[in-house]
Short mmCIF file of C-alpha atoms in Angstrom, two decimals:
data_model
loop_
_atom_site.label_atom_id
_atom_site.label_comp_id
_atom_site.label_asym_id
_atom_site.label_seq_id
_atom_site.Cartn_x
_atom_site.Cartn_y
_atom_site.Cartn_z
CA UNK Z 1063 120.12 145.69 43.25
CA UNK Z 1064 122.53 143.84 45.52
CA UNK Z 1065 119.51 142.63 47.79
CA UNK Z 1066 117.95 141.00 44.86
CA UNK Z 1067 120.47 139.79 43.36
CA UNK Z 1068 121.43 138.14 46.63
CA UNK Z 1069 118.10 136.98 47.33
CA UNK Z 1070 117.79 135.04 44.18
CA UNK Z 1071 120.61 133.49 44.58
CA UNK Z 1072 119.45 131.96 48.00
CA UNK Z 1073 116.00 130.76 46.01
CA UNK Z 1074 118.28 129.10 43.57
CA UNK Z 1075 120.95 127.41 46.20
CA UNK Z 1076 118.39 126.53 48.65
CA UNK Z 1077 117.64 122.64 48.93
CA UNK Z 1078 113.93 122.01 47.82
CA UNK Z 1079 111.94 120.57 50.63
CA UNK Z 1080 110.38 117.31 48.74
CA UNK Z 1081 107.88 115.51 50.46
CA UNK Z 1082 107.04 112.06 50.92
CA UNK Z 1083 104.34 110.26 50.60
CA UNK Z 1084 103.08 106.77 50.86
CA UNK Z 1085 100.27 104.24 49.53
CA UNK Z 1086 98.72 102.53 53.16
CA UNK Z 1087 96.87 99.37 52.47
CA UNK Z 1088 93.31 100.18 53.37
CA UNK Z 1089 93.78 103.97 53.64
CA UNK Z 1090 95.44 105.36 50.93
CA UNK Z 1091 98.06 108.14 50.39
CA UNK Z 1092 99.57 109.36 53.97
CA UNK Z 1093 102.08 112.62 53.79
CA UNK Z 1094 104.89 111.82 55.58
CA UNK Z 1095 105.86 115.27 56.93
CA UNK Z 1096 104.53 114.42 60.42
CA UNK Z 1097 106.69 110.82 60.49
CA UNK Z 1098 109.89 109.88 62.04
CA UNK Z 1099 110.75 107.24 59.58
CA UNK Z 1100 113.46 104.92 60.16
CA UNK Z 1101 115.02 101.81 57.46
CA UNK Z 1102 115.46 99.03 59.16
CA UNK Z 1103 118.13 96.37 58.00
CA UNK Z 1104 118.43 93.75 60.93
CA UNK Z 1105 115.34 92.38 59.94
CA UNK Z 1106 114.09 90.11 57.53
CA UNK Z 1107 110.12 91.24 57.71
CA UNK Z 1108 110.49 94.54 58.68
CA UNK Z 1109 112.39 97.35 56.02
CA UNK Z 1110 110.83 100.78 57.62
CA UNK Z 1111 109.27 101.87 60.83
CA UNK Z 1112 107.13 105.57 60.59
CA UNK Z 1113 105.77 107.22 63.50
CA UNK Z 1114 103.98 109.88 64.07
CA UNK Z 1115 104.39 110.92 68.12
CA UNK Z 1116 101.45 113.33 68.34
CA UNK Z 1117 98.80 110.48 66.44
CA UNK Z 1118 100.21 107.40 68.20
CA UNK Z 1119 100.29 106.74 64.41
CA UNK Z 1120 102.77 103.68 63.18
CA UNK Z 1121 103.01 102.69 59.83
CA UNK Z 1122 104.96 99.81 59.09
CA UNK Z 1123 106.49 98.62 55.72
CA UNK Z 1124 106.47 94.87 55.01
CA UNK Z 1125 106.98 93.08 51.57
CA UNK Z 1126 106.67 96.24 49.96
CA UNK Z 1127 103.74 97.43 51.54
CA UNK Z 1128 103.01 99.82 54.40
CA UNK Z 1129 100.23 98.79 57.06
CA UNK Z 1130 99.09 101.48 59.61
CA UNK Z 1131 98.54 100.73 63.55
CA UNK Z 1132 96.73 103.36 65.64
CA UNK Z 1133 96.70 104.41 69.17
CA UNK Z 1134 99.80 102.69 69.42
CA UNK Z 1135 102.16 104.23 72.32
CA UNK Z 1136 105.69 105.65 71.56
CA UNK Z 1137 106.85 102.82 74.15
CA UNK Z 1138 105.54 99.87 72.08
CA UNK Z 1139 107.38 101.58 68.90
CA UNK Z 1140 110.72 101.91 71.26
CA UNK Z 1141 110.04 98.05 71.94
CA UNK Z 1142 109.58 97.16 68.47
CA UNK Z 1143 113.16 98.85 67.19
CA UNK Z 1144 115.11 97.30 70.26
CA UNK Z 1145 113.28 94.16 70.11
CA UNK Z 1146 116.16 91.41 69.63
CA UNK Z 1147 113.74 89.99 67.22
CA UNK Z 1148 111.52 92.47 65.37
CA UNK Z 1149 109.68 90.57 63.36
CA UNK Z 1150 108.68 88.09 66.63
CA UNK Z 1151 107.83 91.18 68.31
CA UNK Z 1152 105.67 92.21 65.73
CA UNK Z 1153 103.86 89.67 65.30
CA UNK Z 1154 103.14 88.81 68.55
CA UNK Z 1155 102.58 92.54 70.29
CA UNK Z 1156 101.77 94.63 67.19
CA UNK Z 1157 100.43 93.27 64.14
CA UNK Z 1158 96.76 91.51 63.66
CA UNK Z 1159 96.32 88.41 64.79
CA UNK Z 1160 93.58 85.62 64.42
CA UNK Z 1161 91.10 84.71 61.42
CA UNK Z 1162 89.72 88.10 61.99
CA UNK Z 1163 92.88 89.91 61.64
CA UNK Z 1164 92.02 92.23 64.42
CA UNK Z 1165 95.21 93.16 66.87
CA UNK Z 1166 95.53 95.70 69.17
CA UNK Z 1167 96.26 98.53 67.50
CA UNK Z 1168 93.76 98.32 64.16
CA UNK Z 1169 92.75 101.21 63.09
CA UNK Z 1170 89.35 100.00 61.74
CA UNK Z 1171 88.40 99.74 65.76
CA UNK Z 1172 90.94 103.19 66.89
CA UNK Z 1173 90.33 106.10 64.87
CA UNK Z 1174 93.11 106.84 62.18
CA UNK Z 1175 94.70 110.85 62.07
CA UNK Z 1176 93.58 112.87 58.92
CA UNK Z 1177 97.04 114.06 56.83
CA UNK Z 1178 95.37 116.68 54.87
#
């Protein structure tokens, strides 16, 4: 009697795990269980940075919106948080440039991870 009695109260005490997730501009609802996410406040275009280190998987949340980069390396991610200027970096290492709006790191041309 003591055993249950001590096991429900460790189902009733214990913090719920609630997950996360996000709406990706041309993908759709992404779990964010994998992600190191991270709010950014020194920037004025940037407010989070998520990465996923086994993917190479960056999602990026601007105006409101999050925008996903594949194949992108941890170091270019490390770059873009200690950039002096993260919203220059971005826009001139990361994010899709030209009338095609192709960059780098677009995950129409790289292969995006399945969160399923």
């Amino acid at each position: 009697m003591t055993r249950l009695a001590f096991i429900l109260a460790l189902l009733f005490t214990a913090p719920l795990q609630e997950t996360e997730t996000v709406d990706v501009r041309d993908r759709g609802p992404v779990d964010l269980r994998a992600f190191t996410c991270q709010d950014v406040t020194r920037s004025s275009i940037i407010a989070r940075v998520c990465y996923d280190d086994a993917n190479q998987y960056m999602l990026v949340q601007r105006n409101g919106v999050y925008d996903h980069y594949c194949e992108l390396p941890k170091a270019a991610r490390d770059a873009l948080l200690n950039a002096p200027s993260m919203g220059q970096y971005f826009n001139v290492n990361i994010k899709a440039t030209g009338s095609d709006e192709n960059g780098p790191y677009d995950c129409r041309t790289h292969k995006a991870p399945s969160y399923q």
